[in-house]
XYZ file of C-alpha atoms in Angstrom:
775
model
C 96.471 171.174 27.463
C 94.076 167.988 28.163
C 91.857 168.260 31.081
C 93.909 164.870 32.508
C 97.031 167.553 32.760
C 94.693 170.166 34.549
C 95.156 170.999 38.005
C 92.538 171.500 40.678
C 93.768 174.789 40.752
C 93.366 175.311 37.588
C 90.141 174.179 37.281
C 88.895 176.595 39.996
C 90.622 179.269 38.075
C 89.704 178.329 34.484
C 86.038 176.957 35.233
C 84.538 177.148 38.568
C 85.278 180.666 39.692
C 84.247 182.424 36.397
C 80.734 180.411 36.668
C 80.190 181.989 40.235
C 81.373 185.102 39.107
C 79.217 185.321 36.017
C 76.299 184.559 38.363
C 77.351 187.629 40.494
C 78.947 186.410 43.325
C 81.876 188.393 44.460
C 80.343 191.016 42.359
C 77.127 191.992 43.588
C 77.317 194.043 46.668
C 77.267 192.495 50.042
C 78.348 189.291 48.301
C 81.522 187.407 48.983
C 83.489 183.992 48.062
C 85.823 183.093 50.634
C 87.623 180.177 51.418
C 87.183 178.656 54.910
C 89.358 176.544 57.291
C 86.704 174.869 59.356
C 88.558 173.189 61.512
C 92.110 172.713 62.515
C 92.120 169.319 63.285
C 92.094 167.334 66.539
C 95.474 167.960 68.199
C 98.325 165.875 68.277
C 101.818 166.006 70.178
C 104.683 167.709 68.799
C 102.352 170.572 67.536
C 100.875 168.626 65.172
C 97.000 167.975 64.057
C 95.064 165.636 62.882
C 93.281 165.924 59.666
C 91.793 169.576 59.086
C 88.700 170.445 57.451
C 88.855 173.332 54.342
C 85.925 174.479 52.485
C 86.708 175.209 48.511
C 84.195 177.912 48.281
C 81.617 179.407 51.077
C 79.274 181.710 49.383
C 77.947 184.658 51.627
C 75.350 187.308 50.807
C 74.105 190.083 53.339
C 76.172 188.208 56.545
C 75.067 184.811 56.040
C 76.596 181.578 54.615
C 74.362 180.477 51.729
C 76.091 177.355 50.112
C 79.375 175.686 50.105
C 80.914 174.240 46.999
C 83.513 171.407 47.109
C 85.790 171.622 43.675
C 87.553 168.709 42.030
C 89.501 168.813 38.767
C 88.378 168.562 35.543
C 89.260 164.793 35.186
C 87.624 163.480 38.299
C 84.116 163.319 38.710
C 81.912 165.915 39.635
C 80.211 163.960 42.139
C 83.187 163.105 44.076
C 82.896 166.354 46.289
C 79.341 165.513 47.208
C 79.903 163.903 50.674
C 82.576 166.731 51.702
C 79.783 169.184 50.325
C 77.407 167.852 52.478
C 79.664 167.488 55.282
C 80.390 170.939 54.882
C 77.169 172.451 54.722
C 76.024 170.893 57.806
C 78.932 172.434 59.915
C 78.429 175.822 58.488
C 74.559 175.135 58.372
C 74.066 176.675 54.654
C 70.865 175.838 52.873
C 72.972 174.961 49.788
C 75.752 172.496 49.139
C 77.513 172.167 45.714
C 79.910 169.887 43.808
C 81.735 170.655 40.687
C 84.620 170.026 38.410
C 83.910 172.836 36.247
C 82.346 170.748 33.507
C 79.497 169.091 35.508
C 77.785 170.546 38.885
C 75.811 168.762 41.146
C 73.238 170.648 43.720
C 71.870 169.229 47.343
C 69.088 171.350 49.032
C 70.258 170.493 52.401
C 66.602 171.596 53.785
C 64.275 169.292 51.717
C 66.910 166.413 50.636
C 66.478 167.324 47.107
C 69.633 166.853 44.868
C 70.594 166.321 41.389
C 72.377 167.949 38.761
C 72.609 171.529 37.942
C 72.814 173.465 34.834
C 74.375 176.445 34.585
C 74.008 179.807 35.032
C 74.711 179.548 38.683
C 72.482 180.759 41.177
C 72.680 184.492 41.655
C 73.130 185.795 45.528
C 69.387 186.899 45.450
C 68.194 183.558 44.060
C 70.044 181.749 47.142
C 69.133 184.554 49.509
C 65.163 184.305 48.371
C 65.140 180.271 48.440
C 67.153 180.324 52.020
C 64.721 182.463 53.485
C 61.630 183.509 51.481
C 59.709 185.802 53.609
C 61.785 189.092 53.692
C 62.688 190.343 57.362
C 64.062 193.766 57.285
C 66.210 193.035 60.854
C 67.717 190.512 59.357
C 69.178 192.728 56.509
C 70.271 195.213 58.898
C 71.974 192.602 61.197
C 73.578 191.232 58.003
C 75.006 194.875 56.941
C 76.871 195.069 60.036
C 80.312 193.321 59.606
C 81.926 191.616 62.842
C 84.372 193.465 65.079
C 87.438 191.860 64.187
C 89.999 194.119 66.128
C 91.546 195.126 62.931
C 91.769 191.436 61.535
C 93.118 189.825 64.466
C 89.805 188.004 65.325
C 88.075 185.925 63.134
C 84.759 184.079 64.043
C 85.352 180.060 64.313
C 82.689 178.226 62.239
C 80.538 177.464 64.953
C 80.578 180.786 66.779
C 79.340 182.275 63.331
C 76.684 179.817 63.684
C 75.760 180.613 67.203
C 75.646 184.466 66.481
C 73.497 183.586 63.338
C 70.894 181.920 64.841
C 70.570 184.208 67.739
C 70.112 187.045 65.814
C 67.846 185.248 63.375
C 65.837 184.350 66.735
C 65.557 188.160 67.544
C 64.864 188.949 64.020
C 61.969 186.828 64.120
C 60.695 188.083 67.256
C 61.429 185.460 69.850
C 61.923 186.679 73.442
C 63.648 183.826 75.036
C 66.829 182.298 73.488
C 69.247 179.836 74.756
C 72.694 178.912 73.323
C 74.716 175.987 74.359
C 78.290 175.936 73.876
C 81.153 173.898 75.859
C 83.475 175.560 78.238
C 86.419 177.235 76.537
C 84.421 177.434 73.084
C 84.223 181.440 73.360
C 81.049 182.367 74.615
C 82.004 185.705 75.619
C 82.920 186.376 72.235
C 79.832 185.360 70.848
C 77.816 187.543 73.217
C 79.959 190.590 72.096
C 79.353 189.862 68.659
C 75.554 189.725 69.188
C 75.624 192.713 71.591
C 77.510 195.026 68.733
C 75.477 194.031 66.094
C 72.237 194.810 68.048
C 74.186 198.076 68.805
C 75.108 199.149 65.197
C 71.957 198.113 63.622
C 70.115 200.379 66.471
C 67.814 197.316 67.287
C 65.486 197.766 70.403
C 62.044 197.071 71.259
C 60.969 200.312 69.780
C 60.700 198.080 66.561
C 62.198 200.819 64.242
C 65.967 201.794 64.162
C 65.653 205.168 66.157
C 68.155 204.526 69.179
C 70.368 202.368 70.059
C 69.500 199.217 72.283
C 69.940 199.234 76.211
C 71.736 195.971 76.551
C 72.213 194.165 80.136
C 75.103 191.858 80.686
C 73.909 189.473 84.014
C 76.347 186.955 85.758
C 76.718 185.559 89.142
C 80.213 186.405 90.069
C 82.119 189.645 89.710
C 85.183 187.612 87.898
C 82.669 186.821 85.164
C 81.107 190.272 85.087
C 84.410 191.918 84.981
C 85.758 189.418 81.847
C 82.733 190.522 80.005
C 83.442 194.018 80.492
C 87.104 193.957 79.352
C 85.907 191.939 76.457
C 83.246 194.411 75.530
C 86.128 197.141 75.041
C 85.423 197.807 71.529
C 82.190 199.784 72.390
C 82.910 203.278 72.754
C 83.761 204.293 76.510
C 80.404 206.307 77.128
C 78.534 203.299 76.046
C 79.319 200.731 78.785
C 79.130 200.871 82.584
C 79.241 198.803 85.254
C 76.272 198.607 87.963
C 77.955 197.762 91.089
C 78.067 199.294 94.623
C 80.936 201.357 94.063
C 79.172 203.061 90.641
C 75.711 203.449 92.353
C 77.137 205.314 95.580
C 79.459 207.799 93.326
C 76.155 208.651 91.201
C 73.887 208.679 93.568
C 71.841 206.342 91.844
C 71.741 203.521 89.351
C 73.592 204.130 86.236
C 71.092 204.760 83.235
C 73.293 206.775 80.395
C 74.839 204.101 78.698
C 74.078 201.022 75.901
C 75.809 198.339 77.590
C 75.629 197.323 81.506
C 77.206 194.653 83.383
C 76.361 193.488 86.954
C 75.738 190.752 88.927
C 72.359 189.046 90.259
C 73.731 189.957 93.918
C 74.100 193.580 93.440
C 70.810 194.020 91.464
C 68.762 191.401 94.423
C 70.498 194.107 97.361
C 69.543 197.887 97.915
C 68.533 199.882 101.224
C 65.177 200.404 100.117
C 64.454 196.971 97.922
C 66.212 195.391 95.523
C 68.427 197.543 93.398
C 66.897 196.281 89.745
C 63.681 198.067 91.042
C 65.314 201.389 90.124
C 65.041 200.840 86.509
C 61.877 201.033 84.753
C 60.466 197.207 83.668
C 60.643 198.134 80.155
C 64.615 199.887 80.297
C 66.471 196.904 79.000
C 65.957 195.810 75.447
C 68.094 192.752 75.495
C 69.717 190.960 78.501
C 72.395 188.363 78.464
C 72.298 186.028 81.253
C 75.800 184.146 81.808
C 75.664 180.697 83.050
C 72.316 180.869 82.859
C 71.891 177.515 84.458
C 73.274 178.440 87.763
C 69.915 180.073 89.285
C 68.732 182.483 87.138
C 66.054 180.679 85.338
C 65.333 178.314 88.524
C 61.716 178.620 89.848
C 62.543 178.608 93.382
C 65.196 180.730 92.824
C 65.017 184.748 93.967
C 67.482 185.406 91.073
C 64.065 184.598 88.808
C 62.028 187.752 89.937
C 64.906 189.904 88.019
C 64.158 188.175 84.935
C 60.303 188.648 85.344
C 60.587 192.161 86.458
C 62.425 192.750 82.949
C 60.082 190.534 81.148
C 59.733 192.585 78.167
C 63.351 192.210 77.275
C 64.720 189.511 75.002
C 66.635 187.258 77.502
C 69.214 185.172 76.269
C 70.771 182.799 78.169
C 74.619 181.284 77.692
C 75.192 177.961 79.290
C 77.641 174.833 78.766
C 74.858 172.918 80.059
C 72.908 170.363 78.080
C 69.544 169.751 78.904
C 69.276 167.434 82.140
C 66.853 166.607 84.834
C 69.515 169.117 87.178
C 68.573 171.962 84.854
C 64.983 171.628 83.723
C 64.148 174.992 84.675
C 66.642 176.496 82.640
C 65.108 174.657 79.506
C 61.928 175.345 80.635
C 62.395 179.243 80.927
C 64.470 179.709 77.849
C 63.557 176.873 75.219
C 65.396 174.507 73.347
C 68.773 176.165 72.508
C 68.931 177.293 69.072
C 72.566 176.361 69.083
C 74.191 173.701 70.483
C 78.053 173.001 70.172
C 79.498 170.003 72.297
C 82.858 169.300 74.081
C 83.045 166.138 71.693
C 82.977 168.535 68.818
C 85.516 170.822 70.374
C 88.139 168.312 70.760
C 87.733 166.460 67.332
C 87.655 169.944 65.608
C 91.042 170.784 67.398
C 89.443 173.766 69.108
C 89.506 172.125 72.669
C 92.440 170.105 74.291
C 91.943 166.245 74.540
C 92.670 164.575 78.194
C 93.865 161.456 80.426
C 92.754 160.273 83.571
C 95.538 159.507 86.363
C 94.261 157.091 88.747
C 95.606 157.494 92.094
C 94.329 154.741 94.501
C 95.759 154.023 98.055
C 96.136 151.813 101.036
C 94.498 155.273 103.121
C 91.640 156.040 100.992
C 89.744 155.138 103.908
C 90.637 154.942 107.713
C 89.471 153.037 110.574
C 90.721 154.367 113.929
C 93.274 152.319 116.115
C 94.802 153.448 119.091
C 98.348 153.198 117.530
C 97.817 156.549 116.219
C 97.516 159.731 118.032
C 94.391 161.776 118.896
C 95.198 165.681 118.188
C 91.867 167.101 118.288
C 88.513 165.406 119.274
C 86.748 162.281 120.245
C 86.850 158.974 118.344
C 86.099 155.137 119.311
C 87.761 152.207 118.377
C 86.296 150.966 115.326
C 84.994 154.061 114.272
C 85.263 154.061 109.882
C 85.593 157.094 107.795
C 85.571 157.074 103.538
C 86.539 159.535 101.347
C 83.885 161.961 102.276
C 84.711 162.303 105.155
C 88.001 163.502 105.051
C 88.805 166.872 105.693
C 84.923 167.743 106.190
C 84.886 165.655 109.687
C 88.461 163.941 110.278
C 92.092 165.417 109.235
C 95.420 163.043 108.970
C 98.124 165.458 107.699
C 100.102 162.803 106.835
C 97.545 161.389 104.224
C 97.361 164.813 102.751
C 100.883 165.231 102.423
C 101.554 161.294 100.965
C 99.287 162.722 98.039
C 101.095 165.779 97.458
C 104.092 163.914 97.312
C 102.749 161.290 94.870
C 101.653 164.529 92.538
C 104.963 166.650 92.705
C 106.926 163.605 92.424
C 105.315 162.432 88.777
C 104.995 166.135 87.103
C 107.040 168.913 85.649
C 106.858 171.166 88.464
C 106.861 174.076 86.056
C 103.516 173.412 84.524
C 100.041 175.174 86.036
C 97.786 172.839 88.148
C 94.192 173.563 89.529
C 93.419 171.586 93.043
C 89.913 170.679 94.281
C 89.990 170.451 97.512
C 87.570 169.388 100.241
C 86.919 172.756 102.431
C 89.007 175.910 102.247
C 90.945 174.939 105.199
C 92.066 171.676 103.295
C 92.660 174.012 100.217
C 94.927 176.150 102.806
C 96.691 172.874 103.884
C 97.432 171.643 100.555
C 98.903 174.928 99.548
C 100.920 175.043 102.563
C 102.289 171.208 101.858
C 102.679 171.920 98.298
C 105.193 174.674 98.823
C 107.005 172.517 101.370
C 107.593 170.099 98.799
C 108.119 172.010 95.511
C 111.482 172.514 93.791
C 110.722 176.215 93.311
C 112.356 179.115 95.254
C 109.373 181.175 94.883
C 107.290 181.478 97.892
C 103.926 182.739 95.615
C 104.679 179.499 93.919
C 101.104 177.653 95.059
C 98.551 180.138 96.282
C 94.860 179.320 97.562
C 92.107 181.210 95.913
C 88.730 180.658 98.156
C 85.878 182.932 99.124
C 88.239 183.721 102.148
C 90.874 185.057 100.248
C 89.057 188.124 98.903
C 91.128 190.392 96.827
C 94.258 188.997 97.374
C 92.910 185.697 95.906
C 91.768 187.414 92.826
C 94.937 188.983 92.574
C 96.821 185.431 92.521
C 93.687 184.305 90.085
C 94.713 187.065 87.562
C 98.269 186.565 87.655
C 97.597 182.707 87.383
C 95.405 183.160 84.067
C 98.242 185.370 82.574
C 99.876 183.241 80.480
C 103.206 185.096 80.020
C 103.558 184.503 84.184
C 104.735 181.297 85.650
C 103.653 182.124 89.300
C 101.999 181.254 90.890
C 101.951 177.690 89.115
C 99.293 176.065 91.125
C 96.320 177.218 92.657
C 94.256 175.249 95.289
C 90.332 176.040 95.887
C 87.613 174.332 97.134
C 84.572 175.370 95.161
C 84.926 178.763 93.519
C 87.820 177.793 90.660
C 85.292 174.977 89.100
C 83.790 177.631 86.675
C 84.534 181.037 85.251
C 88.602 180.446 85.279
C 89.844 181.498 81.557
C 93.185 180.065 82.352
C 94.561 178.530 78.689
C 97.695 176.874 80.253
C 96.232 174.720 82.851
C 98.262 170.911 82.309
C 96.852 169.691 85.261
C 93.741 169.242 87.197
C 93.837 167.535 90.674
C 90.580 166.163 92.344
C 91.391 165.746 96.344
C 87.682 165.759 96.970
C 84.677 163.546 96.126
C 82.736 165.122 93.080
C 79.192 165.073 93.975
C 77.557 165.292 90.812
C 78.017 165.129 86.967
C 77.400 168.541 86.492
C 80.259 169.524 88.440
C 82.612 166.847 86.974
C 82.048 167.957 83.750
C 82.475 171.412 84.648
C 85.748 170.803 86.296
C 87.181 168.975 83.652
C 86.309 172.032 81.422
C 89.085 174.068 83.238
C 91.702 171.972 81.308
C 90.320 171.988 77.845
C 91.352 175.467 76.817
C 94.136 175.336 73.977
C 97.284 176.594 74.512
C 100.748 176.161 72.284
C 102.628 173.397 73.106
C 99.778 171.971 75.128
C 98.830 168.375 73.458
C 96.664 167.368 76.389
C 95.996 167.795 80.073
C 96.121 164.874 83.111
C 93.200 164.748 85.478
C 94.919 163.270 88.661
C 92.267 161.529 89.995
C 92.720 160.565 94.118
C 88.696 160.357 94.467
C 87.396 157.670 91.912
C 85.735 160.991 90.366
C 86.517 158.834 87.148
C 83.511 156.639 88.018
C 81.326 159.571 86.788
C 82.550 158.343 83.158
C 80.542 155.379 83.567
C 77.627 157.590 84.118
C 74.956 157.463 81.057
C 74.717 161.260 81.539
C 78.399 161.763 80.247
C 78.434 162.728 76.789
C 81.011 164.910 76.430
C 79.411 168.258 76.857
C 80.933 169.738 80.357
C 78.433 171.022 82.729
C 78.507 173.470 85.374
C 78.302 172.698 88.823
C 75.189 172.752 91.241
C 75.434 174.847 94.360
C 76.753 172.183 97.062
C 74.675 170.384 99.590
C 74.600 168.639 102.738
C 77.978 168.912 104.760
C 80.105 171.203 104.742
C 77.598 173.806 105.450
C 77.230 177.224 103.892
C 79.210 180.213 104.805
C 77.595 182.365 107.360
C 74.666 184.407 106.000
C 74.214 183.952 102.444
C 75.232 180.533 100.576
C 78.159 181.454 98.465
C 78.471 184.970 99.403
C 82.247 185.976 98.517
C 84.233 187.564 101.485
C 84.656 191.395 101.123
C 82.433 192.417 98.545
C 79.145 192.119 96.396
C 80.530 189.199 94.606
C 78.663 185.961 94.091
C 77.931 182.814 95.072
C 81.370 181.283 94.442
C 80.141 178.298 96.132
C 82.334 178.311 98.514
C 81.454 176.953 101.952
C 82.682 177.348 105.566
C 83.665 174.277 107.542
C 81.090 172.669 110.225
C 81.155 174.248 113.285
C 81.401 170.847 114.903
C 85.006 170.361 115.653
C 86.826 168.107 113.443
C 88.961 164.785 114.568
C 92.616 165.436 113.908
C 94.618 162.371 113.826
C 98.438 161.644 113.461
C 99.248 158.403 112.557
C 102.007 156.276 114.010
C 105.189 156.297 112.211
C 105.049 153.156 110.776
C 101.758 153.865 109.155
C 102.728 156.863 107.948
C 105.663 155.214 106.344
C 103.544 152.106 104.933
C 101.187 154.395 102.912
C 101.434 153.079 99.117
C 99.621 154.038 95.736
C 98.306 152.211 93.192
C 98.433 153.934 89.912
C 96.621 153.388 86.680
C 96.484 155.738 83.436
C 92.989 155.489 81.759
C 92.261 156.972 78.662
C 88.639 158.365 77.672
C 87.183 159.783 74.193
C 85.356 162.836 74.286
C 82.324 161.170 74.318
C 83.168 159.173 77.502
C 84.014 156.051 76.267
C 87.008 154.235 77.530
C 89.700 153.953 75.124
C 92.719 151.460 75.035
C 96.051 153.150 75.325
C 96.867 152.342 71.590
C 93.533 153.880 70.645
C 94.307 156.969 72.367
C 97.986 157.088 71.294
C 96.530 156.787 67.475
C 94.129 159.705 68.057
C 97.378 161.972 69.418
C 100.332 160.653 67.600
C 98.821 159.030 64.510
C 99.009 155.207 63.257
C 102.381 153.052 65.376
C 101.074 149.559 65.134
C 101.267 148.782 61.456
C 105.278 148.928 62.170
C 105.517 145.854 64.703
C 103.398 142.502 64.191
C 104.045 141.279 67.602
C 106.054 141.336 71.125
C 108.488 138.687 69.805
C 109.464 140.890 66.698
C 109.977 144.150 68.620
C 111.952 142.184 71.383
C 114.635 140.763 68.431
C 114.529 144.206 66.846
C 115.403 145.737 70.376
C 118.064 143.276 71.418
C 120.466 144.048 68.461
C 121.765 147.617 68.758
C 122.051 147.879 64.840
C 118.529 146.400 64.181
C 117.591 148.826 67.007
C 119.180 151.951 65.171
C 117.670 150.834 61.803
C 113.986 150.817 63.459
C 114.761 154.016 65.326
C 115.422 155.776 61.978
C 112.017 154.234 60.554
C 110.161 155.831 63.073
C 111.800 159.099 62.608
C 111.270 159.099 59.134
C 107.314 158.624 59.775
C 107.457 161.572 62.075
C 108.260 159.530 65.530
C 111.391 161.304 66.437
C 113.675 160.967 69.783
C 111.293 164.326 70.990
C 107.978 163.104 70.305
C 108.962 159.398 71.859
C 109.747 161.012 74.548
C 106.163 162.668 74.668
C 104.967 159.410 74.641
C 106.970 158.026 77.399
C 105.651 161.012 79.398
C 102.398 160.544 78.543
C 102.044 156.610 79.846
C 103.918 157.348 83.034
C 106.955 155.529 82.333
C 109.580 158.685 82.617
C 112.003 156.073 83.729
C 111.265 153.155 81.526
C 112.935 152.042 78.287
C 111.431 153.163 74.788
C 110.507 149.008 74.673
C 108.889 148.952 77.275
C 106.869 152.171 76.195
C 106.098 150.475 73.016
C 105.476 147.374 74.549
C 102.620 148.959 76.438
C 101.172 150.819 73.697
C 101.217 148.001 71.174
C 100.627 144.976 73.425
C 99.662 146.294 76.632
C 102.401 144.791 78.318
C 103.318 146.470 81.939
C 106.406 148.829 81.421
C 109.431 147.768 83.546
C 111.665 150.708 84.688
C 115.388 150.759 82.932
C 116.590 150.248 86.774
C 114.635 146.863 86.820
C 116.159 145.634 83.770
C 119.482 146.620 84.352
C 119.198 144.530 87.800
C 117.807 141.814 86.008
C 121.468 141.472 84.265
C 123.654 142.483 87.236
C 121.814 139.437 88.979
C 122.311 136.767 86.680
C 123.082 138.097 83.120
C 127.105 138.282 83.489
C 128.277 135.183 84.949
C 129.516 133.540 81.503
C 131.864 136.962 80.977
C 135.695 137.189 82.826
C 135.925 139.566 85.454
C 137.280 142.634 83.588
C 134.579 142.127 80.934
C 132.027 142.044 83.530
C 133.106 145.481 85.089
C 133.046 147.145 81.436
C 129.269 145.642 81.523
C 128.383 146.907 84.463
C 129.449 150.239 84.141
C 127.584 150.127 80.401
C 124.466 149.049 82.748
C 124.693 151.935 84.889
C 124.774 154.644 81.935
C 121.858 152.954 80.327
C 119.808 153.081 83.907
C 120.718 156.781 84.355
C 120.480 157.925 80.415
C 118.468 155.330 78.709
C 118.599 153.417 75.525
C 121.091 155.838 73.748
C 123.928 154.502 75.556
C 123.606 151.240 74.145
C 123.964 152.443 70.396
C 127.188 150.465 68.733
C 128.952 153.592 68.099
C 128.963 154.173 72.183
C 131.008 151.036 72.401
C 134.022 152.885 71.342
C 133.467 155.821 73.788
C 132.854 153.230 76.684
C 136.326 151.838 76.018
C 138.206 155.076 75.593
C 136.220 156.355 78.850
C 137.375 153.693 80.994
C 140.794 152.217 79.352
C 142.525 155.532 77.709
C 142.051 154.143 74.190
C 140.196 151.396 72.065
C 143.598 149.783 71.761
C 144.208 149.843 75.602
C 140.509 148.479 75.974
C 141.467 145.433 73.226
C 144.646 144.703 75.548
C 142.572 144.302 78.595
C 139.413 142.739 77.169
C 140.695 140.517 74.331
C 139.786 141.151 70.079
C 137.095 143.975 69.876
C 135.123 141.343 68.063
C 134.630 139.548 71.306
C 134.059 142.258 73.275
C 131.289 143.160 70.883
C 129.744 140.207 71.059
C 129.733 140.620 74.899
C 128.156 143.809 74.253
C 125.296 142.786 72.264
C 124.938 139.638 74.670
C 124.179 141.814 77.417
C 121.673 143.377 75.388
C 120.031 140.287 74.345
C 119.858 139.450 78.566
C 118.233 143.370 79.236
C 115.352 142.824 76.967
C 114.939 138.922 77.195
C 111.873 139.139 79.696
């Protein structure tokens, strides 16, 4: 067989794999040859994906990825895989990249930029190890010898998780005492922390410097829900190796627990105590390694009391986890930990297909601002003629229930009410009002359909949150909150993020968007419902696709009584929840005429993961693939759509290219045109023409498009128009005409007797459709 007949699989089996094995790969203990799916590709509609990336060969040794190799068929140039190999090496952070067709070999040193032809034999595992690391490090070897804890093969690290784990352990091995990992919300920071702790535990690393004992590791968070999630995620450790440090445990043991390896607590617990802060009950060198979750939220700030905990345990190696890229808002965090040893951004997660893309539904209304008028009724408070109120005043200084009800109705009427949603409100009272209004407007019969989760809701709210996070449960479907759920909510199936309060900072805006990015089967995108012009944050130069967690709220409304953010009913943290201002709010009831005249102007906008505006066509291409090549202009689309036979052929062509009826309906929903004809949906995507509803089109024909037909024919066409308006363009197919005749007259023959020759009936049927799409 000539090389021209050889497939890539045959080249790999006959030529490339033997050369690697001859060099010891897959043969020498600790070495592996593996194919790796780097990323599944950007999420698209209908369960499809964009282009995935798969590396033919990843060469691992002692737990480290040292090289990638891209294979080509023997009759293709061995240099053809160079570009791919470099891309894969950058993503997997390997020192070396290779391309080969089994006859020629090309090598790239990603560190020095040196590249050129490679003569066999291929480098051995020890060769690449020594070239990559040079200086020996015993801890690097011990960490590499510990396999990942995969839960019996159920978990496999994504490439960026592997990179983060490796980067952190390499920092430990070289003696760094402050480490920072920056990864977007939803990318699995807790799993990364677990694997790092697992390797430290199994390798018996500690500050002692020799593998003589297990390390003592502290996981430090600022909310009980985060500490609880981490505690549960670390369940693979022996039961006697992990413990919680909380008031109940301290009371039960008569002091802080010390007989464990992995400890979980929150800052607030450590800062309390009858005889001073609880953390003082531990020796300063008790902990070897400290993981600070969401470290940007206070632990590293110079002015924060929490900083004293980290300074007290200064001998420990301290690793911060954050979703926050370096900004003026978190300069202290980066000043304390230093630059991150690894970063993975939201834009990367969306393009790779590990996070979900989104669209923004802008909901401007005629009552986004309010000026007092004596026509309206004062229920509570005082106001003078001419007093005006803007978005930031609503539900903190003034409450107009009719305004809130109009927003609830607009949202509820446009969404699939079975889909999970998070609604961010101005205050806890506002969250209670929105909860009640949603439950009044819902179609569900379940009384728990919508629940409030704020600091005041305590353990009951936490129970609702856990049920909401359970992907197997559908109730509660909607949660309202003010601040508490802007972070720390690991709910994968959130389809809607609703903003009913101003977003004070870019930091908070990014974190809230991160609530929707987690992937879930059948979740192609999520929608941000913006009632407060928060989308303007996308224009901020700080928007770069990387979600940032919220700063503590400033100004009105004021903090809860006592400690800012103290959660009710326990020692939990700094939820960011705030109480209402003690000043009495103004409560207004709109006059009947004003309430009925509230109108909304709705616009759907699309944004790339890096915060750049996109046209509908660009977004659709990202989500659904190329469509524009099928139609050159609006006139061609109109001509095709006006003729039922041509339309059926075009729809068949769309189906052949992947746009079946279900997918086209997905597009209709995505552009918020559920009552529009597919013609209008395609016309909007391709040529930005505002979509009309089927009712508007049908009404246009009823008004002036049937005058040329005799009365009986008009009656038939009016019934067809009614069916079209209710069910869509499928009612206008050629094959449906016979069904309409039979339904109305009992048989096609009886229809002919009433209307005349069938040919004339068909011509009228087509003429009506020409008029339907004439403008």
